[in-house]
Backbone as CSV, one residue per row, in Angstrom:
resi,resn,N_x,N_y,N_z,CA_x,CA_y,CA_z,C_x,C_y,C_z
1,MET,0.831,-1.199,0.000,0.000,0.000,0.000,0.870,1.257,0.000
2,TYR,2.054,1.160,0.574,2.926,2.333,0.583,3.412,2.640,-0.819
3,GLY,3.759,3.871,-1.046,4.294,4.254,-2.339,3.213,4.439,-3.379
4,MET,1.965,4.265,-2.974,0.900,4.409,-3.960,0.266,5.779,-3.810
5,SER,0.782,6.740,-4.534,0.089,8.017,-4.575,0.120,8.433,-6.028
6,GLY,-0.868,9.166,-6.422,-0.987,9.472,-7.847,-2.336,8.976,-8.309
7,PRO,-2.426,8.558,-9.549,-3.747,8.150,-10.044,-4.227,6.885,-9.329
8,TYR,-5.443,6.947,-8.809,-6.016,5.803,-8.114,-6.949,5.091,-9.076
9,PRO,-6.641,3.828,-9.411,-7.459,3.121,-10.407,-8.864,2.829,-9.890
10,VAL,-9.864,3.058,-10.741,-11.248,2.725,-10.391,-11.539,1.335,-10.928
11,ARG,-11.541,1.198,-12.253,-11.712,-0.110,-12.882,-11.159,-0.035,-14.287
12,GLY,-10.454,-1.062,-14.699,-9.881,-1.079,-16.040,-8.817,0.001,-16.156
13,SER,-8.887,0.786,-17.205,-7.863,1.817,-17.409,-8.303,3.161,-16.834
14,VAL,-9.501,3.201,-16.254,-10.024,4.459,-15.713,-9.503,4.676,-14.297
15,SER,-8.976,5.871,-14.038,-8.510,6.169,-12.687,-8.917,7.589,-12.299
16,LEU,-8.839,7.863,-10.995,-9.224,9.186,-10.490,-8.099,10.185,-10.770
17,PRO,-8.381,11.277,-11.447,-7.335,12.268,-11.700,-7.054,13.079,-10.442
18,GLU,-5.772,13.233,-10.127,-5.353,13.958,-8.929,-5.905,15.381,-8.920
19,ALA,-6.021,15.994,-10.109,-6.454,17.396,-10.203,-7.900,17.589,-9.755
20,GLU,-8.729,16.544,-9.867,-10.152,16.688,-9.533,-10.470,16.299,-8.093
21,LEU,-9.456,15.884,-7.344,-9.688,15.502,-5.952,-9.509,16.721,-5.055
22,MET,-10.464,16.939,-4.164,-10.379,18.079,-3.240,-10.139,17.523,-1.840
23,TRP,-9.032,17.924,-1.229,-8.654,17.410,0.078,-8.948,18.435,1.158
24,ARG,-9.365,17.948,2.340,-9.498,18.831,3.489,-8.991,18.086,4.714
25,PHE,-8.219,18.775,5.528,-7.621,18.113,6.684,-8.124,18.761,7.963
26,SER,-8.395,17.932,8.966,-8.825,18.467,10.253,-8.351,17.523,11.344
27,ARG,-8.551,17.915,12.580,-8.107,17.071,13.684,-9.054,15.907,13.863
28,SER,-8.493,14.755,14.087,-9.313,13.571,14.336,-9.926,13.665,15.716
29,SER,-11.109,13.070,15.856,-11.736,13.053,17.177,-11.212,11.858,17.948
30,GLY,-11.587,11.738,19.192,-11.213,10.575,19.978,-9.979,10.827,20.814
31,PRO,-9.587,9.805,21.583,-8.460,9.968,22.492,-7.145,10.056,21.733
32,GLY,-6.141,10.611,22.369,-4.847,10.720,21.702,-3.781,11.039,22.716
33,GLY,-2.606,11.343,22.231,-1.502,11.631,23.135,-1.074,13.083,22.994
34,GLN,0.205,13.332,23.169,0.721,14.695,23.149,0.588,15.330,21.760
35,HIS,0.642,14.496,20.750,0.718,14.983,19.374,-0.649,15.345,18.788
36,VAL,-1.720,14.807,19.430,-3.027,14.792,18.781,-3.635,16.181,18.561
37,ASN,-3.387,17.110,19.473,-4.054,18.404,19.345,-3.392,19.334,18.346
38,THR,-2.244,18.925,17.830,-1.541,19.814,16.909,-1.567,19.309,15.482
39,SER,-1.962,18.033,15.279,-1.857,17.497,13.917,-3.228,17.326,13.275
40,ASP,-3.329,17.745,12.040,-4.569,17.579,11.278,-4.504,16.254,10.532
41,SER,-4.791,15.170,11.257,-4.596,13.872,10.619,-5.866,13.334,9.958
42,GLN,-7.040,13.849,10.311,-8.255,13.385,9.650,-8.309,13.975,8.246
43,VAL,-8.707,13.125,7.298,-8.723,13.548,5.899,-10.139,13.446,5.360
44,GLU,-10.576,14.489,4.678,-11.846,14.414,3.957,-11.531,14.621,2.486
45,LEU,-11.921,13.649,1.686,-11.642,13.695,0.254,-12.952,13.888,-0.479
46,ARG,-13.004,14.924,-1.330,-14.236,15.189,-2.079,-13.959,15.054,-3.563
47,PHE,-14.950,14.535,-4.286,-14.811,14.315,-5.723,-16.105,14.754,-6.385
48,ASP,-15.987,15.673,-7.340,-17.179,16.201,-8.013,-17.617,15.233,-9.108
49,LEU,-18.530,14.364,-8.728,-18.977,13.313,-9.638,-19.800,13.880,-10.789
50,ALA,-20.567,14.922,-10.512,-21.452,15.476,-11.542,-20.668,16.164,-12.665
51,ARG,-19.521,16.778,-12.338,-18.805,17.562,-13.350,-17.542,16.896,-13.884
52,THR,-17.236,15.695,-13.413,-15.975,15.071,-13.809,-15.957,14.663,-15.279
53,GLU,-14.780,14.716,-15.872,-14.613,14.251,-17.250,-13.860,12.929,-17.263
54,ALA,-13.434,12.462,-16.084,-12.581,11.276,-16.009,-13.344,9.976,-16.238
55,LEU,-14.639,9.979,-15.918,-15.423,8.756,-16.059,-16.222,8.773,-17.356
56,PRO,-16.373,7.615,-18.007,-17.255,7.544,-19.181,-18.689,7.937,-18.798
57,GLU,-19.416,8.527,-19.731,-20.779,9.019,-19.449,-21.684,7.955,-18.830
58,VAL,-21.610,6.736,-19.376,-22.485,5.656,-18.877,-22.188,5.380,-17.406
59,TRP,-20.905,5.303,-17.071,-20.504,5.060,-15.684,-20.971,6.188,-14.788
60,LYS,-20.810,7.408,-15.297,-21.151,8.588,-14.502,-22.641,8.573,-14.151
61,ALA,-23.459,8.301,-15.167,-24.915,8.258,-14.945,-25.262,7.175,-13.925
62,ARG,-24.619,6.017,-14.074,-24.876,4.907,-13.165,-24.486,5.267,-11.732
63,ALA,-23.318,5.891,-11.590,-22.822,6.252,-10.257,-23.693,7.336,-9.623
64,LEU,-24.106,8.314,-10.425,-24.961,9.386,-9.894,-26.265,8.808,-9.368
65,GLU,-26.784,7.813,-10.084,-28.047,7.206,-9.672,-27.864,6.382,-8.398
66,ARG,-26.793,5.579,-8.361,-26.601,4.684,-7.215,-26.141,5.401,-5.957
67,LEU,-25.410,6.496,-6.112,-24.893,7.210,-4.938,-25.741,8.428,-4.592
68,ALA,-26.942,8.502,-5.152,-27.783,9.688,-4.967,-27.929,10.078,-3.496
69,GLY,-28.031,9.104,-2.608,-28.204,9.391,-1.191,-26.965,9.986,-0.529
70,ARG,-25.799,9.766,-1.125,-24.544,10.234,-0.529,-24.058,11.546,-1.102
71,LEU,-24.657,11.970,-2.213,-24.145,13.152,-2.917,-24.682,14.444,-2.324
72,VAL,-23.835,15.456,-2.303,-24.251,16.806,-1.932,-23.867,17.689,-3.113
73,ASP,-24.840,18.171,-3.845,-24.611,18.957,-5.067,-23.703,18.225,-6.055
74,GLY,-23.907,16.923,-6.203,-23.121,16.146,-7.163,-21.722,15.807,-6.692
75,VAL,-21.409,16.112,-5.426,-20.070,15.839,-4.892,-20.150,14.694,-3.888
76,VAL,-19.294,13.700,-4.069,-19.236,12.587,-3.118,-18.029,12.813,-2.211
77,SER,-18.214,12.586,-0.896,-17.081,12.802,0.008,-16.839,11.560,0.867
78,VAL,-15.560,11.349,1.167,-15.126,10.185,1.935,-14.218,10.682,3.044
79,ARG,-14.369,10.115,4.245,-13.535,10.532,5.378,-12.665,9.384,5.837
80,ALA,-11.473,9.705,6.301,-10.610,8.680,6.883,-9.880,9.273,8.069
81,SER,-9.948,8.587,9.204,-9.210,9.073,10.369,-8.684,7.918,11.211
82,GLU,-8.606,6.715,10.600,-8.215,5.576,11.428,-6.707,5.482,11.667
83,HIS,-5.908,6.134,10.840,-4.450,6.098,11.042,-3.992,7.352,11.773
84,ARG,-2.807,7.275,12.364,-2.303,8.449,13.078,-1.624,9.428,12.140
85,SER,-1.179,8.936,10.987,-0.491,9.867,10.085,-1.438,10.346,8.993
86,GLN,-1.335,11.595,8.682,-2.195,12.183,7.666,-1.969,11.508,6.317
87,TRP,-0.712,11.168,6.037,-0.390,10.573,4.754,-1.106,9.249,4.559
88,ARG,-1.117,8.421,5.629,-1.797,7.124,5.525,-3.310,7.305,5.435
89,ASN,-3.831,8.324,6.100,-5.263,8.611,5.987,-5.616,9.074,4.579
90,ARG,-4.713,9.820,3.954,-4.936,10.235,2.561,-5.043,9.018,1.657
91,GLU,-4.106,8.087,1.850,-4.132,6.853,1.056,-5.441,6.098,1.287
92,ALA,-5.819,5.974,2.561,-7.034,5.220,2.909,-8.259,5.861,2.275
93,ALA,-8.336,7.190,2.342,-9.497,7.896,1.780,-9.554,7.713,0.265
94,ALA,-8.409,7.820,-0.391,-8.385,7.685,-1.849,-8.757,6.271,-2.279
95,VAL,-8.240,5.294,-1.570,-8.565,3.899,-1.891,-10.053,3.645,-1.667
96,ARG,-10.576,4.215,-0.578,-12.002,4.042,-0.267,-12.882,4.678,-1.346
97,LEU,-12.487,5.872,-1.792,-13.254,6.553,-2.844,-13.207,5.753,-4.137
98,ALA,-12.028,5.246,-4.488,-11.892,4.452,-5.708,-12.767,3.200,-5.632
99,ALA,-12.774,2.558,-4.470,-13.589,1.345,-4.302,-15.076,1.676,-4.395
100,LEU,-15.460,2.799,-3.796,-16.860,3.230,-3.836,-17.313,3.475,-5.276
101,LEU,-16.460,4.171,-6.022,-16.797,4.455,-7.420,-16.785,3.181,-8.258
102,ALA,-15.872,2.268,-7.973,-15.825,1.003,-8.717,-17.129,0.239,-8.529
103,GLU,-17.614,0.242,-7.286,-18.863,-0.471,-6.996,-20.048,0.231,-7.646
104,ALA,-20.040,1.567,-7.587,-21.177,2.332,-8.111,-21.234,2.319,-9.635
105,THR,-20.093,2.108,-10.300,-20.096,2.137,-11.763,-20.155,0.741,-12.364
106,ALA,-20.187,-0.278,-11.515,-20.212,-1.654,-12.028,-21.484,-1.893,-12.827
107,PRO,-21.391,-2.685,-13.891,-22.589,-2.966,-14.685,-23.609,-3.739,-13.857
108,PRO,-24.893,-3.554,-14.140,-25.905,-4.271,-13.362,-25.771,-5.778,-13.585
109,PRO,-26.102,-6.580,-12.574,-25.966,-8.032,-12.737,-26.938,-8.564,-13.783
110,LYS,-26.559,-9.679,-14.403,-27.440,-10.280,-15.406,-28.714,-10.765,-14.712
111,PRO,-29.855,-10.640,-15.370,-31.093,-11.105,-14.736,-31.066,-12.622,-14.556
112,ARG,-31.646,-13.082,-13.480,-31.652,-14.511,-13.186,-32.685,-15.213,-14.049
113,ARG,-32.239,-16.312,-14.676,-33.199,-17.106,-15.442,-33.737,-18.199,-14.552
114,PRO,-35.045,-18.214,-14.315,-35.581,-19.252,-13.436,-35.407,-20.628,-14.070
115,THR,-35.011,-21.607,-13.268,-34.818,-22.949,-13.807,-36.072,-23.767,-13.542
116,ARG,-36.342,-24.716,-14.443,-37.514,-25.562,-14.249,-37.118,-26.798,-13.479
117,ILE,-38.034,-27.244,-12.622,-37.790,-28.486,-11.898,-38.129,-29.624,-12.856
118,PRO,-37.215,-30.590,-13.030,-37.504,-31.709,-13.944,-38.738,-32.483,-13.499
119,ARG,-39.475,-32.985,-14.478,-40.741,-33.635,-14.182,-40.570,-34.852,-13.283
120,GLY,-39.518,-35.626,-13.537,-39.283,-36.838,-12.744,-39.120,-36.522,-11.268
121,ILE,-38.389,-35.446,-10.985,-38.144,-35.072,-9.586,-39.446,-34.644,-8.928
122,ASN,-40.256,-33.889,-9.654,-41.538,-33.435,-9.114,-42.448,-34.622,-8.824
123,GLU,-42.482,-35.573,-9.768,-43.346,-36.741,-9.579,-42.876,-37.570,-8.382
124,ARG,-41.546,-37.715,-8.240,-41.016,-38.472,-7.109,-41.416,-37.798,-5.785
125,ARG,-41.342,-36.473,-5.765,-41.715,-35.736,-4.553,-43.176,-35.999,-4.198
126,LEU,-44.048,-35.966,-5.218,-45.475,-36.188,-4.959,-45.732,-37.617,-4.484
127,ARG,-44.998,-38.577,-5.101,-45.135,-39.985,-4.668,-44.748,-40.136,-3.210
128,GLU,-43.617,-39.492,-2.841,-43.155,-39.601,-1.456,-44.129,-38.948,-0.484
129,LYS,-44.738,-37.857,-0.912,-45.741,-37.183,-0.049,-46.934,-38.113,0.190
130,LYS,-47.359,-38.757,-0.894,-48.505,-39.658,-0.801,-48.191,-40.814,0.147
131,GLN,-46.966,-41.348,0.001,-46.521,-42.463,0.838,-46.523,-42.062,2.312
132,ARG,-45.983,-40.878,2.565,-45.905,-40.366,3.934,-47.309,-40.200,4.512
133,SER,-48.194,-39.683,3.689,-49.574,-39.456,4.121,-50.237,-40.789,4.495
134,GLN,-49.981,-41.845,3.682,-50.533,-43.171,3.964,-49.994,-43.677,5.309
135,THR,-48.674,-43.515,5.522,-48.046,-43.974,6.761,-48.710,-43.312,7.960
136,LYS,-48.903,-41.987,7.868,-49.474,-41.261,9.001,-50.936,-41.619,9.196
137,ARG,-51.609,-41.867,8.081,-53.015,-42.211,8.170,-53.198,-43.535,8.910
138,GLY,-52.261,-44.448,8.672,-52.326,-45.747,9.316,-52.077,-45.685,10.804
139,ARG,-51.614,-44.539,11.296,-51.287,-44.457,12.713,-52.491,-44.131,13.587
140,ASN,-53.530,-43.481,13.034,-54.614,-43.138,13.961,-55.472,-44.375,14.222
141,GLY,-55.930,-44.519,15.431,-56.504,-45.793,15.855,-58.006,-45.885,15.662
142,ARG,-58.545,-45.354,14.569,-59.991,-45.421,14.381,-60.474,-46.864,14.206
143,ASP,-59.705,-47.674,13.497,-60.192,-49.020,13.125,-59.928,-50.031,14.229
144,TRP,-59.345,-49.608,15.321,-58.923,-50.589,16.322,-60.075,-51.074,17.198
145,GLY,-61.171,-50.310,17.224,-62.383,-50.557,17.908,-62.468,-51.496,18.957
């Protein structure tokens, strides 16, 4: 994971252009030590999905539709604060954004074709049901008189 900065691949040859990524740094919440109050290690990465030219139109439309709940004015944002170093949080945020976009731009799954149950299997099932019913019927003691 180290050494990976620059274009973050989404899928295939498409990757996120560094120029279109908007970074914001702030202090992470939670407990910390002496260093915590002075370092802006939390990273917020924003990507303007509505105006980007990096994604093919079809992908863009698909992503806009699927991420509609997460978008604010066509911008998708991702936060990372799990690492102590800002650099590692930057990597985490970029990887997370790339994964999110990869999932959102994936082609829809092929529709499921329902399979037919073979006739022999269905008939065997009905025969077994009938047999079971006969067995249970023989258990009630009406004829024992």
